[in-house]
Short mmCIF file of C-alpha atoms and ligand atoms in Angstrom, two decimals:
data_model
loop_
_atom_site.label_atom_id
_atom_site.label_comp_id
_atom_site.label_asym_id
_atom_site.label_seq_id
_atom_site.Cartn_x
_atom_site.Cartn_y
_atom_site.Cartn_z
CA MET A 250 39.61 32.46 -1.50
CA SER A 251 40.05 29.30 -3.48
CA LYS A 252 37.30 28.05 -5.73
CA SER A 253 34.72 25.57 -4.39
CA ASP A 254 34.50 22.01 -5.57
CA PHE A 255 30.84 21.96 -5.37
CA GLY A 256 27.80 24.27 -5.39
CA LEU A 257 24.39 23.84 -3.97
CA TYR A 258 21.44 26.05 -4.89
CA GLY A 259 18.43 25.74 -2.53
CA LEU A 260 19.04 25.71 1.11
CA ALA A 261 15.83 24.08 2.54
CA VAL A 262 16.59 21.20 4.97
CA MET A 263 17.59 18.63 2.40
CA GLY A 264 19.87 21.08 0.76
CA GLN A 265 21.53 22.13 3.99
CA ASN A 266 22.12 18.58 5.01
CA LEU A 267 23.58 17.59 1.70
CA VAL A 268 25.89 20.58 1.93
CA LEU A 269 27.08 19.34 5.36
CA ASN A 270 27.62 15.96 4.07
CA VAL A 271 29.73 17.10 1.07
CA GLU A 272 31.63 19.49 3.29
CA SER A 273 32.40 16.67 5.74
CA ARG A 274 34.01 14.70 2.99
CA GLY A 275 36.82 17.31 2.51
CA PHE A 276 35.10 19.38 -0.31
CA GLN A 277 34.70 23.17 -0.34
CA VAL A 278 31.06 24.02 -0.93
CA SER A 279 29.52 27.21 -2.14
CA VAL A 280 25.82 27.73 -1.27
CA TYR A 281 22.97 30.02 -2.64
CA ASN A 282 19.48 30.39 -1.62
CA ARG A 283 16.95 32.89 -3.12
CA THR A 284 16.18 34.32 0.28
CA THR A 285 19.50 35.72 1.27
CA SER A 286 18.87 35.64 5.05
CA VAL A 287 18.70 31.68 4.77
CA THR A 288 22.10 31.51 3.31
CA ASP A 289 23.47 34.03 5.93
CA ASP A 290 21.88 32.03 8.86
CA PHE A 291 23.22 28.73 7.44
CA ILE A 292 26.90 30.20 7.23
CA ALA A 293 26.57 31.60 10.64
CA ALA A 294 25.43 28.37 12.10
CA HIS A 295 28.46 26.41 10.80
CA PRO A 296 31.54 28.43 11.53
CA GLY A 297 35.02 26.96 10.76
CA LYS A 298 33.66 24.86 7.79
CA LYS A 299 34.89 25.03 4.23
CA LEU A 300 31.61 26.84 3.07
CA VAL A 301 31.13 29.92 0.77
CA GLY A 302 27.87 31.83 0.99
CA ALA A 303 26.87 33.77 -2.02
CA HIS A 304 24.34 36.58 -2.07
CA THR A 305 23.89 36.61 -5.86
CA VAL A 306 23.80 33.93 -8.41
CA GLU A 307 26.56 35.54 -10.26
CA ASP A 308 28.87 35.37 -7.17
CA PHE A 309 27.90 31.84 -6.61
CA VAL A 310 28.74 30.67 -10.10
CA GLN A 311 32.11 32.71 -9.93
CA SER A 312 33.07 31.05 -6.77
CA LEU A 313 33.07 27.54 -8.34
CA ALA A 314 36.03 25.65 -9.76
CA ARG A 315 35.53 24.41 -13.45
CA PRO A 316 33.97 22.40 -14.72
CA ARG A 317 31.34 23.73 -12.26
CA LYS A 318 29.23 21.26 -10.44
CA ILE A 319 26.11 22.88 -9.37
CA HIS A 320 23.45 20.77 -7.45
CA ILE A 321 20.04 22.22 -7.37
CA MET A 322 17.78 21.32 -4.52
CA VAL A 323 14.73 23.21 -5.05
CA LYS A 324 10.97 22.12 -5.00
CA SER A 325 9.91 20.41 -8.19
CA THR A 326 6.20 20.55 -9.15
CA ALA A 327 6.30 19.72 -12.77
CA VAL A 328 4.06 16.56 -13.38
CA LYS A 329 4.24 16.64 -17.16
CA ASP A 330 7.24 17.15 -19.47
CA THR A 331 5.56 20.34 -20.65
CA ASP A 332 5.08 21.79 -17.23
CA ARG A 333 7.63 24.50 -16.14
CA ASP A 334 8.72 24.82 -12.45
CA ALA A 335 11.26 26.19 -10.09
CA VAL A 336 13.86 23.69 -11.44
CA ASP A 337 13.39 25.32 -14.86
CA ALA A 338 13.32 28.91 -13.43
CA VAL A 339 16.84 28.11 -11.74
CA ILE A 340 18.20 26.49 -14.87
CA GLU A 341 17.39 29.54 -16.86
CA GLN A 342 18.99 31.84 -14.24
CA LEU A 343 22.23 29.77 -14.44
CA ILE A 344 22.59 29.12 -18.16
CA PRO A 345 23.87 32.61 -19.26
CA LEU A 346 26.32 32.48 -16.24
CA LEU A 347 27.86 29.13 -17.09
CA ASP A 348 30.65 28.07 -19.34
CA GLU A 349 30.87 25.02 -21.69
CA ASP A 350 30.83 21.60 -19.91
CA ASP A 351 29.79 22.91 -16.67
CA ILE A 352 27.39 20.55 -14.89
CA ILE A 353 23.97 21.00 -13.45
CA ILE A 354 22.69 18.27 -11.18
CA ASP A 355 18.95 18.16 -10.30
CA GLY A 356 18.72 16.45 -7.03
CA GLY A 357 14.99 17.04 -6.40
CA ASN A 358 12.03 14.62 -6.84
CA SER A 359 11.66 15.50 -10.51
CA PHE A 360 9.42 13.91 -12.89
CA TYR A 361 11.66 11.76 -15.29
CA GLN A 362 10.13 13.25 -18.44
CA ALA A 363 10.86 16.72 -17.31
CA THR A 364 14.49 15.50 -16.60
CA GLU A 365 14.71 14.21 -20.13
CA ARG A 366 13.49 17.49 -21.51
CA ARG A 367 16.15 19.53 -19.41
CA ASP A 368 18.81 16.96 -20.32
CA ALA A 369 18.09 17.57 -24.10
CA TYR A 370 17.64 21.38 -23.66
CA LEU A 371 20.91 21.81 -21.68
CA ALA A 372 22.84 19.76 -24.32
CA THR A 373 21.79 22.52 -26.93
CA LYS A 374 23.46 24.96 -24.76
CA GLY A 375 26.85 23.07 -24.35
CA LEU A 376 26.14 22.32 -20.71
CA ARG A 377 25.87 18.88 -18.98
CA PHE A 378 23.07 17.71 -16.91
CA ILE A 379 22.56 14.98 -14.28
CA GLY A 380 19.03 14.16 -12.97
CA ALA A 381 19.70 12.49 -9.54
CA GLY A 382 17.11 10.87 -7.31
CA VAL A 383 18.17 11.14 -3.76
CA SER A 384 16.58 9.18 -1.07
CA GLY A 385 16.95 8.94 2.63
CA GLY A 386 15.19 12.03 3.90
CA GLU A 387 16.93 14.46 6.02
CA GLU A 388 19.11 12.12 7.86
CA GLY A 389 20.25 10.43 4.61
CA ALA A 390 21.21 13.61 3.14
CA ARG A 391 23.31 14.50 6.19
CA LYS A 392 24.90 11.03 6.69
CA GLY A 393 24.83 9.29 3.36
CA PRO A 394 21.79 8.92 1.10
CA SER A 395 21.13 6.42 -1.63
CA ILE A 396 21.83 8.39 -4.86
CA MET A 397 20.40 7.44 -8.30
CA PRO A 398 21.96 9.57 -11.00
CA GLY A 399 21.01 9.60 -14.57
CA GLY A 400 22.70 11.24 -17.52
CA PRO A 401 25.70 10.57 -19.75
CA ALA A 402 28.36 8.22 -18.56
CA SER A 403 31.13 10.77 -19.18
CA THR A 404 29.30 13.23 -16.97
CA TRP A 405 28.97 10.51 -14.20
CA GLU A 406 32.64 9.99 -14.29
CA VAL A 407 33.28 13.73 -13.23
CA MET A 408 30.66 13.49 -10.50
CA LYS A 409 31.79 10.01 -9.26
CA PRO A 410 34.29 10.91 -6.68
CA ILE A 411 31.95 13.52 -4.89
CA PHE A 412 28.83 11.16 -5.18
CA GLU A 413 30.65 8.13 -4.01
CA SER A 414 32.16 9.80 -0.98
CA ILE A 415 28.84 11.31 0.12
CA ALA A 416 26.68 8.20 -0.41
CA ALA A 417 25.72 5.67 2.35
CA LYS A 418 28.07 2.57 2.28
CA VAL A 419 27.02 -0.99 2.83
CA ASP A 420 30.01 -3.54 3.03
CA GLY A 421 32.24 -0.93 1.95
CA GLU A 422 30.34 -0.16 -1.35
CA PRO A 423 28.81 3.19 -1.90
CA CYS A 424 24.99 3.27 -2.44
CA VAL A 425 25.35 5.16 -5.78
CA ILE A 426 26.02 3.83 -9.40
CA HIS A 427 25.44 5.32 -12.81
CA ILE A 428 21.84 4.28 -13.20
CA GLY A 429 21.57 5.07 -16.98
CA PRO A 430 21.13 7.78 -19.48
CA GLY A 431 18.60 10.79 -19.40
CA GLY A 432 15.91 10.32 -17.21
CA ALA A 433 16.69 7.02 -15.93
CA GLY A 434 17.93 8.16 -12.44
CA HIS A 435 14.80 9.95 -11.63
CA TYR A 436 12.72 7.08 -13.17
CA VAL A 437 14.28 4.64 -10.86
CA LYS A 438 13.74 6.90 -7.90
CA MET A 439 10.17 7.23 -8.82
CA ILE A 440 9.76 3.33 -8.92
CA HIS A 441 11.75 3.14 -5.60
CA ASN A 442 9.13 5.57 -4.02
CA GLY A 443 6.31 3.17 -5.51
CA ILE A 444 8.00 0.26 -3.84
CA GLU A 445 8.18 2.24 -0.58
CA TYR A 446 4.51 2.85 -0.77
CA GLY A 447 3.96 -1.01 -1.05
CA ASP A 448 6.21 -1.76 1.90
CA MET A 449 4.55 0.78 4.10
CA GLN A 450 1.03 -0.47 3.31
CA LEU A 451 1.88 -4.08 3.84
CA ILE A 452 3.33 -3.25 7.24
CA CYS A 453 0.12 -1.48 8.06
CA GLU A 454 -2.02 -4.29 7.07
CA ALA A 455 -0.02 -6.58 9.42
CA TYR A 456 -0.49 -4.04 12.23
CA ASN A 457 -4.28 -3.78 11.50
CA ILE A 458 -4.55 -7.53 11.75
CA PHE A 459 -2.87 -7.47 14.99
CA LYS A 460 -4.94 -4.82 16.21
CA HIS A 461 -8.14 -6.53 15.49
CA ALA A 462 -6.77 -9.65 17.17
CA GLY A 463 -6.61 -7.70 20.33
CA PHE A 464 -2.81 -7.27 20.65
CA THR A 465 -1.70 -4.29 22.74
CA THR A 466 0.54 -1.64 21.22
CA ASP A 467 3.48 -2.87 23.39
CA GLU A 468 2.86 -6.35 22.17
CA MET A 469 2.91 -5.13 18.50
CA ALA A 470 6.07 -3.10 19.08
CA ALA A 471 7.76 -6.26 20.38
CA ILE A 472 6.67 -8.21 17.40
CA PHE A 473 8.07 -5.79 14.91
CA ASN A 474 11.22 -5.27 16.99
CA GLU A 475 11.64 -9.12 16.75
CA TRP A 476 11.01 -9.21 13.08
CA ASN A 477 13.73 -6.66 12.60
CA ASP A 478 16.13 -9.26 13.80
CA GLY A 479 15.00 -11.84 11.00
CA GLU A 480 14.49 -11.96 7.36
CA LEU A 481 12.15 -8.87 7.40
CA GLN A 482 15.05 -6.68 8.75
CA SER A 483 14.50 -3.29 7.21
CA TYR A 484 14.44 0.34 8.06
CA LEU A 485 10.59 0.53 7.76
CA ILE A 486 10.07 -2.47 10.09
CA GLN A 487 12.65 -0.94 12.59
CA ILE A 488 10.82 2.47 12.72
CA THR A 489 7.34 0.73 12.91
CA GLY A 490 8.54 -1.02 16.08
CA LYS A 491 9.98 2.27 17.43
CA ALA A 492 6.89 4.21 16.41
CA LEU A 493 4.68 1.83 18.29
CA GLU A 494 6.78 2.17 21.45
CA GLN A 495 6.26 6.03 21.46
CA ILE A 496 4.10 7.37 24.33
CA ASP A 497 2.43 10.75 24.20
CA PRO A 498 3.76 12.65 27.28
CA GLU A 499 0.63 14.86 27.64
CA THR A 500 -1.79 11.94 27.67
CA GLY A 501 0.14 8.81 28.22
CA HIS A 502 -1.48 7.06 25.33
CA SER A 503 0.39 5.53 22.29
CA VAL A 504 1.31 8.22 19.90
CA VAL A 505 0.48 6.04 16.92
CA GLU A 506 -3.23 5.47 18.27
CA LEU A 507 -3.60 9.28 18.64
CA ILE A 508 -2.80 9.96 15.00
CA VAL A 509 -5.74 10.49 12.57
CA ASP A 510 -5.92 7.80 10.05
CA LYS A 511 -5.77 9.88 6.90
CA ALA A 512 -2.60 9.26 4.82
CA GLY A 513 -0.85 11.96 2.93
CA GLN A 514 1.13 11.62 -0.43
CA LYS A 515 3.19 13.67 -2.54
CA GLY A 516 2.33 12.01 -6.07
CA THR A 517 5.37 9.60 -6.82
CA GLY A 518 3.18 6.80 -6.16
CA GLN A 519 0.54 7.93 -8.60
CA TRP A 520 3.14 8.71 -11.23
CA THR A 521 4.29 5.03 -10.86
CA LEU A 522 0.81 3.74 -11.41
CA LEU A 523 0.40 5.94 -14.56
CA ASN A 524 3.57 4.72 -15.76
CA ALA A 525 2.70 1.07 -15.12
CA ALA A 526 -0.50 1.61 -16.99
CA GLU A 527 1.24 3.07 -20.03
CA ASN A 528 3.56 0.19 -20.22
CA ALA A 529 0.84 -2.48 -19.49
CA VAL A 530 2.81 -3.76 -16.37
CA VAL A 531 0.76 -5.18 -13.46
CA ILE A 532 1.93 -3.47 -10.21
CA SER A 533 -1.17 -4.36 -8.17
CA THR A 534 0.41 -4.32 -4.77
CA ILE A 535 1.82 -0.71 -5.28
CA ASN A 536 -1.52 0.13 -6.91
CA ALA A 537 -3.40 -1.14 -3.81
CA ALA A 538 -1.00 0.80 -1.60
CA VAL A 539 -1.60 4.14 -3.40
CA GLU A 540 -5.31 3.60 -3.49
CA ALA A 541 -5.33 2.61 0.30
CA ARG A 542 -3.77 6.03 1.01
CA ILE A 543 -6.47 7.53 -1.20
CA LEU A 544 -9.39 5.86 0.53
CA SER A 545 -7.89 6.60 3.95
CA SER A 546 -7.86 10.35 3.15
CA LYS A 547 -11.74 10.07 2.71
CA LYS A 548 -12.36 9.88 6.48
CA LYS A 549 -15.72 11.53 6.56
CA GLU A 550 -17.14 9.26 3.90
CA ARG A 551 -15.74 6.24 5.84
CA VAL A 552 -17.13 7.30 9.13
CA LEU A 553 -20.64 7.68 7.43
CA ALA A 554 -20.30 4.30 5.59
CA SER A 555 -19.25 2.61 8.77
CA LYS A 556 -22.71 3.12 10.16
CA GLU A 557 -24.35 2.18 6.92
CA LEU A 558 -22.60 -0.95 5.45
CA ARG A 559 -22.58 -3.97 7.27
CA GLY A 560 -19.44 -6.19 8.12
CA PRO A 561 -19.20 -9.66 9.78
CA ALA A 562 -20.64 -9.94 13.25
CA PRO A 563 -17.98 -8.80 15.73
CA THR A 564 -16.70 -11.75 17.83
CA GLY A 565 -14.30 -9.74 19.89
CA ALA A 566 -11.41 -11.87 18.85
CA LEU A 567 -9.91 -12.82 15.41
CA THR A 568 -11.41 -16.26 14.89
CA MET A 569 -10.76 -19.12 12.46
CA GLY A 570 -13.00 -20.00 9.68
CA ASP A 571 -15.67 -21.49 12.15
CA GLY A 572 -16.32 -17.95 13.60
CA ILE A 573 -15.71 -19.34 17.10
CA THR A 574 -12.09 -20.50 17.71
CA PRO A 575 -9.52 -17.63 17.98
CA TRP A 576 -6.20 -18.14 16.67
CA PRO A 577 -3.33 -18.71 19.01
CA LYS A 578 -1.36 -15.44 19.02
CA GLU A 579 2.16 -17.12 18.31
CA ILE A 580 0.65 -18.75 15.29
CA LEU A 581 -1.08 -15.70 13.96
CA VAL A 582 2.30 -13.83 14.41
CA GLN A 583 4.27 -16.51 12.34
CA LYS A 584 1.52 -16.51 9.64
CA VAL A 585 1.21 -12.79 9.30
CA HIS A 586 5.09 -12.75 9.05
CA ASP A 587 4.86 -15.22 6.26
CA ALA A 588 2.13 -13.27 4.46
CA LEU A 589 4.06 -10.14 4.81
CA TYR A 590 7.21 -11.53 3.41
CA ALA A 591 5.54 -13.01 0.56
CA SER A 592 3.46 -10.02 -0.27
CA LYS A 593 6.78 -8.00 -0.14
CA ILE A 594 8.39 -10.14 -2.67
CA ILE A 595 5.65 -9.60 -5.06
CA SER A 596 5.70 -5.99 -4.64
CA TYR A 597 9.35 -5.88 -5.54
CA ALA A 598 8.74 -8.43 -8.47
CA GLN A 599 6.24 -6.02 -9.82
CA GLY A 600 8.24 -2.90 -9.41
CA LEU A 601 11.37 -4.46 -10.84
CA ASP A 602 9.33 -5.71 -13.83
CA LEU A 603 8.26 -2.17 -14.45
CA ILE A 604 11.86 -0.99 -14.38
CA LYS A 605 12.83 -3.79 -16.74
CA THR A 606 10.06 -3.10 -19.21
CA MET A 607 10.94 0.64 -19.21
CA SER A 608 14.69 -0.12 -19.57
CA GLY A 609 13.84 -2.04 -22.61
CA LYS A 610 11.53 0.38 -24.09
CA LYS A 611 14.00 3.29 -23.58
CA ASN A 612 17.26 1.33 -24.21
CA TRP A 613 18.42 2.42 -20.84
CA ASP A 614 20.15 -1.13 -20.18
CA LEU A 615 19.59 -0.86 -16.54
CA ASP A 616 21.22 -3.34 -14.18
CA LEU A 617 18.54 -4.51 -11.68
CA GLY A 618 20.76 -6.28 -9.47
CA ARG A 619 23.12 -3.27 -8.98
CA ILE A 620 20.07 -1.00 -8.57
CA ALA A 621 18.87 -3.28 -5.77
CA ALA A 622 22.28 -3.07 -4.15
CA ILE A 623 22.35 0.82 -4.03
CA TRP A 624 18.99 0.60 -2.14
CA ARG A 625 20.70 -1.50 0.69
CA GLY A 626 21.72 1.70 2.45
CA GLY A 627 20.69 5.25 3.01
CA CYS A 628 17.13 5.05 1.60
CA ILE A 629 13.80 4.31 3.08
CA ILE A 630 13.38 0.87 1.57
CA ARG A 631 16.78 -0.31 2.78
CA ALA A 632 16.54 -3.91 3.89
CA ARG A 633 18.50 -7.21 4.36
CA PHE A 634 16.41 -8.84 1.79
CA LEU A 635 17.73 -6.58 -1.03
CA ASN A 636 20.99 -8.59 -0.90
CA PHE A 637 18.97 -11.70 -2.16
CA ILE A 638 17.73 -9.48 -5.17
CA THR A 639 21.27 -8.50 -6.01
CA ASP A 640 22.29 -12.19 -5.90
CA ALA A 641 19.36 -13.24 -8.12
CA TYR A 642 20.42 -11.05 -10.94
CA ARG A 643 24.08 -11.65 -10.42
CA SER A 644 23.60 -15.32 -10.91
CA ASN A 645 21.06 -14.91 -13.69
CA PRO A 646 21.26 -11.45 -15.44
CA GLY A 647 18.40 -12.47 -17.80
CA LEU A 648 16.11 -13.46 -14.80
CA GLY A 649 12.44 -13.07 -15.92
CA ASN A 650 10.09 -12.54 -12.94
CA LEU A 651 11.77 -12.24 -9.55
CA MET A 652 9.45 -15.06 -8.13
CA LEU A 653 11.06 -17.52 -10.34
CA ASP A 654 14.53 -17.13 -8.76
CA PRO A 655 15.22 -20.18 -6.59
CA TYR A 656 15.59 -18.14 -3.43
CA PHE A 657 12.35 -16.45 -3.72
CA LYS A 658 10.59 -19.20 -5.21
CA ASN A 659 11.51 -21.30 -2.24
CA ILE A 660 10.19 -18.56 0.17
CA LEU A 661 6.94 -18.14 -1.76
CA ASN A 662 6.32 -21.87 -1.98
CA GLY A 663 6.81 -22.27 1.73
CA ASN A 664 4.89 -19.24 2.72
CA GLN A 665 1.86 -19.54 0.38
CA GLN A 666 -0.27 -21.49 2.58
CA SER A 667 -0.07 -19.09 5.50
CA TRP A 668 -0.49 -16.27 3.24
CA ARG A 669 -3.84 -17.71 2.13
CA GLU A 670 -4.91 -18.31 5.64
CA VAL A 671 -4.22 -14.72 6.65
CA VAL A 672 -5.87 -13.15 3.70
CA SER A 673 -8.96 -15.40 4.33
CA LEU A 674 -8.93 -14.60 8.01
CA ALA A 675 -8.72 -10.85 7.32
CA MET A 676 -11.60 -11.09 4.79
CA LEU A 677 -13.69 -13.29 7.02
CA ASN A 678 -13.47 -10.78 9.84
CA GLY A 679 -13.94 -7.71 7.59
CA ILE A 680 -10.30 -6.29 8.00
CA PRO A 681 -9.17 -4.62 4.74
CA VAL A 682 -5.99 -6.16 3.34
CA PRO A 683 -5.98 -4.60 -0.13
CA ALA A 684 -2.20 -5.03 -0.62
CA PHE A 685 -1.89 -8.48 1.03
CA SER A 686 -4.79 -9.75 -1.13
CA ALA A 687 -3.57 -7.97 -4.31
CA SER A 688 -0.29 -9.63 -3.96
CA LEU A 689 -1.77 -13.12 -3.46
CA GLY A 690 -4.11 -12.35 -6.48
CA TYR A 691 -1.15 -11.70 -8.80
CA TYR A 692 0.66 -14.78 -7.35
CA ASP A 693 -2.18 -16.96 -8.28
CA SER A 694 -2.81 -15.55 -11.59
CA TYR A 695 0.80 -15.55 -12.53
CA ARG A 696 1.08 -19.14 -11.53
CA ALA A 697 -2.12 -20.27 -13.17
CA GLU A 698 -1.72 -22.40 -16.27
CA ARG A 699 -5.13 -21.64 -17.45
CA LEU A 700 -6.99 -18.53 -16.68
CA PRO A 701 -10.62 -17.70 -17.55
CA ALA A 702 -9.46 -15.50 -20.45
CA ASN A 703 -10.82 -18.26 -22.90
CA LEU A 704 -14.42 -16.93 -21.75
CA LEU A 705 -13.37 -13.26 -21.94
CA GLN A 706 -12.26 -14.04 -25.64
CA ALA A 707 -15.63 -15.64 -26.35
CA GLN A 708 -17.28 -12.50 -24.98
CA ARG A 709 -15.13 -10.20 -27.11
CA ASP A 710 -15.69 -12.39 -30.20
CA PHE A 711 -19.52 -12.50 -29.38
CA PHE A 712 -20.06 -8.63 -29.22
CA GLY A 713 -17.20 -7.50 -31.39
CA ALA A 714 -16.06 -10.23 -33.72
CA HIS A 715 -12.52 -9.68 -32.12
CA THR A 716 -11.66 -13.45 -33.00
CA TYR A 717 -9.75 -15.96 -30.84
CA GLU A 718 -7.06 -18.66 -31.06
CA ARG A 719 -7.86 -22.29 -30.15
CA VAL A 720 -6.08 -24.68 -27.95
CA ASP A 721 -6.31 -27.38 -30.65
CA LYS A 722 -4.86 -25.23 -33.58
CA PRO A 723 -1.43 -23.66 -34.07
CA GLU A 724 -0.75 -20.39 -32.31
CA GLY A 725 -1.41 -17.25 -34.59
CA GLU A 726 -4.37 -18.75 -36.42
CA PHE A 727 -7.53 -16.76 -35.56
CA PHE A 728 -11.08 -17.99 -35.46
CA HIS A 729 -14.59 -16.45 -35.21
CA THR A 730 -17.81 -18.18 -34.26
CA ASP A 731 -21.26 -17.19 -35.58
CA TRP A 732 -22.77 -16.63 -32.25
CA PRO A 733 -26.46 -16.41 -31.74
CA GLU A 734 -28.19 -13.17 -32.05
CA VAL A 735 -29.12 -11.72 -28.70
CA ILE A 736 -32.25 -9.18 -28.54
CA GLY A 737 -33.07 -6.87 -25.74
P1 2AM B 6 13.53 30.19 -0.64
O1 2AM B 6 14.22 29.86 0.69
O2 2AM B 6 13.93 31.46 -1.23
O3 2AM B 6 12.03 30.01 -0.65
C1 2AM B 6 12.48 24.75 -1.08
O4 2AM B 6 11.36 25.32 -1.49
C2 2AM B 6 13.77 25.56 -1.63
O5 2AM B 6 13.51 25.88 -2.99
C3 2AM B 6 14.04 26.80 -0.91
O6 2AM B 6 15.53 26.75 -0.81
C4 2AM B 6 13.40 27.84 -1.74
O7 2AM B 6 14.04 29.11 -1.67
C5 2AM B 6 13.73 27.22 -3.17
N1 2AM B 6 12.85 27.72 -4.25
C6 2AM B 6 11.66 27.43 -4.56
N2 2AM B 6 11.28 28.09 -5.73
C7 2AM B 6 12.25 28.67 -6.23
C8 2AM B 6 12.47 29.44 -7.30
N3 2AM B 6 11.50 29.68 -8.18
N4 2AM B 6 13.72 30.16 -7.57
C9 2AM B 6 14.68 29.77 -6.56
N5 2AM B 6 14.57 28.95 -5.62
C10 2AM B 6 13.52 28.43 -5.25
#
């Protein structure tokens, strides 16, 4: 039997689908799984394919052509660079069996600092390592994911033909590029997930407004389906429309309305928040989205509080500022659309700002426009509007905040009035819109020529003699006031 072009370790669903994808592009693939029966069942389920099932790691390694390319798809649990998990265990198993220049790819959702540690460690063993974020879920893995590989450029060149052939394609371009060195790939995947949290929460807030306005599930499905034909076109809007259409066969009720309102999460959103805090970058929309999931999970507390804490008097309809006049439905739909689009732009502006900041700090030299381009297909946040992000950085590689790109500036300026009205309307009616309002708060703070931080500086100087700069003196000169003494 000839040697295989690619090896995959870890045959859970994502691993299996990735194998079938690679095989379908003309490559021979060897597979290994700790539990041997999983390997046997997988091989038996796919007769006639160029697959080699191995029962031992030794046989698996020996079945591969050199330089060997071993893609690990096992569950990663490390949340600190010092944690050791299944990825490390598998790497330790492989090291003594590999030869110089063989390549290990970690395709799981690993924490980027763990990836950096593994990259440095494997280099001391004469082995090459790629930490690749893979997005798109089970279907993406089978048909074409968005792949975010990090590692040395020379290693990427070896992997490029396989990665480009298995990745999703948009306008003929594969949704994979060499992201950058070391942990850059897994880092960008982490931010992708943070942005995904933001997108999902914003859509949920739009739905919640419609629900409070008395729209039926069918009406809401129709709105999202229609939005999917316009500038909000995206996978998440599309599946929202489809989800709202789904009827439970047993009860005849909407499936969405039968689902308990407690959100789960696997942690990448929280990692994104921690990283933003470490780098002093504001990602308030993503922050609000992560926190909204946390609050949703405290269902028992919320049920209790709903009986204790007062909201506005119910009017039965979503009313305008006077508390009497309901908004005409078509107008509400358009305004929520505009608020959603503006908030989405803020969320991406924040996520990209974080990537840019880390890129500078780590000397990764990341290309934000090309990163946005590989998110156009295969992954969960795929959307038409990513083209405009790519265009924005293509025409101005030094672009500061995305909001200042002419296209996005135009949308924000056009939508900001509706956005305010929707946020105010929601607040007056007691409908939580943490991500819509955090986005608007960011927008208004960012565009404020003068913020109340002058008073804040006065307070700091008052209690801690931290000094301040003056508007009427040159920048960099610091002053202190002898504030009066406060007793008690
Ligand atoms: P299993 O089928 O033997 O459990 C998802 O959990 C995948 O990761 C599965 O293929 C699982 O193998 C594999 N996996 C998890 N922990 C592992 C470990 N410590 N060593 C090898 N494979 C592991």
